[in-house]
Amino acid sequence: MNRQTKLLSFTVMFAAVNFVVFTYAKINIPLPGGSAVAIHVANAVVVLSAWLIGPVYGGLAGAVGLSIADILDPIYIVSAPKTFFLKFMIGFIAGTIAQKMGLHKTDDPKTITKITALSAIAGLGFNVIFEPVISYLYRRFILRTGAEAAAILTTWLGGVTAFNAVVCVFVSILLYRALYKRFRTMMPL
């Protein structure tokens, strides 16, 4: 199998894993107005995929998988467009930083932990900042939610997004440490 076929196969596989993790392993927190926020570790899979298959393909895997999950869930369907952008950016940022820092060139556990931690914090940190901002603007100007309601919903979302980010940093590092050696033999970057 050539490299491009492997990349596409792994992209689809990671998109499916993202879909499954978000759809079946989340804790919904209902909010007023029929919306919800979720505690989940799907963003850890986005970061992991970016480290293993690269920033563009990993970002696309997260964007596609989690956008499909949103589209198929009546609670989150209106979030799908922003989900696509935000999840792509999480993967792209984490993957690009990891590549620039030489993640694929080292086997030293301390170096791997440092690079994965810094790149995960950067990608997920982007999401912690921009998810609430984009969600507020999206609710306010596209969904036409009142300013106070949009602010309240955004406050809840910001707290849950920050909590998810902290958990996902640790989960993504643990998953990478468990998988990277095997993955390097299948898909060298």
Tab-separated table of C-alpha atoms in Angstrom:
chain	number	residue	atom	x	y	z
A	1	MET	CA	0.000	0.000	0.000
A	2	ASN	CA	1.438	3.376	-0.962
A	3	ARG	CA	1.851	6.299	1.422
A	4	GLN	CA	-1.131	8.319	0.189
A	5	THR	CA	-3.461	5.333	0.533
A	6	LYS	CA	-2.203	4.725	4.082
A	7	LEU	CA	-2.697	8.386	5.003
A	8	LEU	CA	-6.256	8.388	3.697
A	9	SER	CA	-7.003	5.081	5.427
A	10	PHE	CA	-5.702	6.335	8.763
A	11	THR	CA	-7.548	9.637	8.305
A	12	VAL	CA	-10.835	7.783	7.841
A	13	MET	CA	-10.028	5.470	10.758
A	14	PHE	CA	-9.300	8.396	13.094
A	15	ALA	CA	-12.440	10.205	11.890
A	16	ALA	CA	-14.430	7.101	12.834
A	17	VAL	CA	-12.717	6.865	16.239
A	18	ASN	CA	-13.503	10.542	16.884
A	19	PHE	CA	-17.131	9.945	15.934
A	20	VAL	CA	-17.446	6.914	18.220
A	21	VAL	CA	-15.692	8.544	21.182
A	22	PHE	CA	-17.870	11.659	21.024
A	23	THR	CA	-21.129	9.888	20.234
A	24	TYR	CA	-20.891	7.081	22.772
A	25	ALA	CA	-18.462	8.254	25.469
A	26	LYS	CA	-19.623	11.727	26.430
A	27	ILE	CA	-21.508	13.157	29.355
A	28	ASN	CA	-24.084	15.699	28.187
A	29	ILE	CA	-24.829	18.690	30.375
A	30	PRO	CA	-28.204	20.099	29.278
A	31	LEU	CA	-28.456	23.868	28.991
A	32	PRO	CA	-31.494	26.129	28.727
A	33	GLY	CA	-33.040	26.393	25.291
A	34	GLY	CA	-32.499	22.777	24.318
A	35	SER	CA	-28.751	22.983	23.814
A	36	ALA	CA	-26.043	21.170	25.746
A	37	VAL	CA	-22.330	20.980	26.376
A	38	ALA	CA	-20.463	17.714	26.732
A	39	ILE	CA	-17.629	16.383	28.810
A	40	HIS	CA	-15.639	14.176	26.433
A	41	VAL	CA	-12.140	13.117	25.390
A	42	ALA	CA	-12.649	13.250	21.618
A	43	ASN	CA	-10.239	16.191	21.370
A	44	ALA	CA	-7.517	13.877	22.695
A	45	VAL	CA	-8.104	11.703	19.627
A	46	VAL	CA	-7.838	14.786	17.390
A	47	VAL	CA	-4.460	15.638	18.929
A	48	LEU	CA	-3.293	12.015	18.792
A	49	SER	CA	-4.211	11.705	15.125
A	50	ALA	CA	-2.315	14.916	14.319
A	51	TRP	CA	0.797	13.537	16.011
A	52	LEU	CA	0.552	10.184	14.263
A	53	ILE	CA	-0.507	11.120	10.712
A	54	GLY	CA	0.418	14.788	10.516
A	55	PRO	CA	-1.258	18.124	11.127
A	56	VAL	CA	-3.416	18.344	7.999
A	57	TYR	CA	-4.688	14.762	7.886
A	58	GLY	CA	-5.017	14.583	11.674
A	59	GLY	CA	-6.891	17.877	11.746
A	60	LEU	CA	-9.178	16.695	8.953
A	61	ALA	CA	-9.847	13.419	10.765
A	62	GLY	CA	-10.991	15.307	13.845
A	63	ALA	CA	-12.952	17.874	11.861
A	64	VAL	CA	-14.799	15.296	9.764
A	65	GLY	CA	-15.441	12.772	12.539
A	66	LEU	CA	-16.692	15.279	15.080
A	67	SER	CA	-18.710	17.274	12.539
A	68	ILE	CA	-20.503	14.091	11.473
A	69	ALA	CA	-21.151	13.328	15.149
A	70	ASP	CA	-22.669	16.808	15.522
A	71	ILE	CA	-24.780	16.470	12.371
A	72	LEU	CA	-26.240	13.160	13.534
A	73	ASP	CA	-27.093	14.435	17.029
A	74	PRO	CA	-30.134	16.744	17.184
A	75	ILE	CA	-28.668	18.606	20.172
A	76	TYR	CA	-25.402	19.492	18.415
A	77	ILE	CA	-26.474	19.750	14.756
A	78	VAL	CA	-26.284	23.560	14.735
A	79	SER	CA	-22.688	23.363	16.013
A	80	ALA	CA	-21.328	21.336	13.079
A	81	PRO	CA	-19.848	24.242	11.045
A	82	LYS	CA	-17.881	25.680	13.964
A	83	THR	CA	-16.906	22.168	15.068
A	84	PHE	CA	-15.304	21.525	11.686
A	85	PHE	CA	-13.150	24.647	11.920
A	86	LEU	CA	-12.218	24.333	15.597
A	87	LYS	CA	-11.328	20.626	15.508
A	88	PHE	CA	-9.263	21.066	12.362
A	89	MET	CA	-7.350	23.864	14.067
A	90	ILE	CA	-6.736	21.794	17.215
A	91	GLY	CA	-5.134	19.058	15.116
A	92	PHE	CA	-3.307	21.421	12.805
A	93	ILE	CA	-1.758	23.444	15.637
A	94	ALA	CA	-0.806	20.436	17.793
A	95	GLY	CA	0.540	18.493	14.812
A	96	THR	CA	2.519	21.387	13.354
A	97	ILE	CA	4.188	22.225	16.661
A	98	ALA	CA	5.016	18.557	17.281
A	99	GLN	CA	6.544	18.260	13.799
A	100	LYS	CA	8.596	21.448	14.211
A	101	MET	CA	9.876	20.221	17.586
A	102	GLY	CA	10.935	16.865	16.080
A	103	LEU	CA	8.467	14.483	17.729
A	104	HIS	CA	8.986	11.832	15.053
A	105	LYS	CA	12.762	11.944	15.397
A	106	THR	CA	13.024	11.031	19.064
A	107	ASP	CA	12.516	7.976	21.225
A	108	ASP	CA	13.549	9.668	24.467
A	109	PRO	CA	10.571	9.439	26.868
A	110	LYS	CA	11.263	12.822	28.491
A	111	THR	CA	11.554	14.576	25.133
A	112	ILE	CA	8.399	12.879	23.862
A	113	THR	CA	6.496	13.944	26.963
A	114	LYS	CA	7.751	17.529	26.660
A	115	ILE	CA	6.901	17.834	22.961
A	116	THR	CA	3.499	16.182	23.262
A	117	ALA	CA	2.589	18.248	26.324
A	118	LEU	CA	3.562	21.560	24.726
A	119	SER	CA	1.876	20.822	21.407
A	120	ALA	CA	-1.293	19.481	23.074
A	121	ILE	CA	-1.486	22.552	25.311
A	122	ALA	CA	-1.108	24.805	22.259
A	123	GLY	CA	-3.784	23.056	20.182
A	124	LEU	CA	-6.237	22.602	23.019
A	125	GLY	CA	-5.421	26.074	24.353
A	126	PHE	CA	-6.509	27.486	20.999
A	127	ASN	CA	-9.812	25.680	21.488
A	128	VAL	CA	-10.214	26.950	25.071
A	129	ILE	CA	-9.915	30.525	23.812
A	130	PHE	CA	-11.705	30.360	20.480
A	131	GLU	CA	-14.519	27.863	21.176
A	132	PRO	CA	-16.307	30.281	23.537
A	133	VAL	CA	-15.598	33.304	21.328
A	134	ILE	CA	-16.802	31.644	18.136
A	135	SER	CA	-19.745	30.047	19.945
A	136	TYR	CA	-20.857	33.405	21.317
A	137	LEU	CA	-20.648	35.046	17.898
A	138	TYR	CA	-22.322	32.048	16.251
A	139	ARG	CA	-25.194	32.000	18.770
A	140	ARG	CA	-25.567	35.764	18.782
A	141	PHE	CA	-25.423	36.604	15.089
A	142	ILE	CA	-26.234	33.412	13.193
A	143	LEU	CA	-28.687	31.711	15.542
A	144	ARG	CA	-30.019	35.122	16.710
A	145	THR	CA	-29.837	34.268	20.408
A	146	GLY	CA	-30.222	37.211	22.789
A	147	ALA	CA	-27.018	38.718	24.184
A	148	GLU	CA	-27.621	37.630	27.789
A	149	ALA	CA	-28.590	34.092	26.835
A	150	ALA	CA	-25.596	33.775	24.501
A	151	ALA	CA	-23.293	35.023	27.278
A	152	ILE	CA	-24.692	32.533	29.816
A	153	LEU	CA	-24.402	29.611	27.395
A	154	THR	CA	-20.885	30.703	26.459
A	155	THR	CA	-19.844	30.825	30.122
A	156	TRP	CA	-20.933	27.217	30.612
A	157	LEU	CA	-19.226	26.207	27.389
A	158	GLY	CA	-15.986	27.945	28.371
A	159	GLY	CA	-15.769	26.092	31.674
A	160	VAL	CA	-16.504	22.698	30.157
A	161	THR	CA	-14.085	23.354	27.275
A	162	ALA	CA	-11.292	24.188	29.739
A	163	PHE	CA	-12.020	21.060	31.791
A	164	ASN	CA	-12.037	18.906	28.639
A	165	ALA	CA	-8.743	20.446	27.514
A	166	VAL	CA	-6.937	19.603	30.750
A	167	VAL	CA	-8.164	16.004	30.661
A	168	CYS	CA	-7.392	15.672	26.941
A	169	VAL	CA	-3.787	16.825	27.367
A	170	PHE	CA	-3.117	13.899	29.701
A	171	VAL	CA	-5.169	11.367	27.728
A	172	SER	CA	-3.510	12.271	24.421
A	173	ILE	CA	-0.002	11.989	25.898
A	174	LEU	CA	-0.784	8.584	27.416
A	175	LEU	CA	-2.289	7.323	24.160
A	176	TYR	CA	0.671	8.563	22.124
A	177	ARG	CA	3.180	6.960	24.473
A	178	ALA	CA	1.277	3.666	24.131
A	179	LEU	CA	0.952	3.741	20.326
A	180	TYR	CA	3.794	5.666	18.714
A	181	LYS	CA	6.357	2.867	18.291
A	182	ARG	CA	3.906	0.560	16.583
A	183	PHE	CA	2.547	3.377	14.478
A	184	ARG	CA	5.986	4.470	13.274
A	185	THR	CA	6.530	1.055	11.708
A	186	MET	CA	3.184	1.258	9.891
A	187	MET	CA	3.223	4.922	8.902
A	188	PRO	CA	6.600	6.668	9.065
A	189	LEU	CA	6.220	10.440	8.633
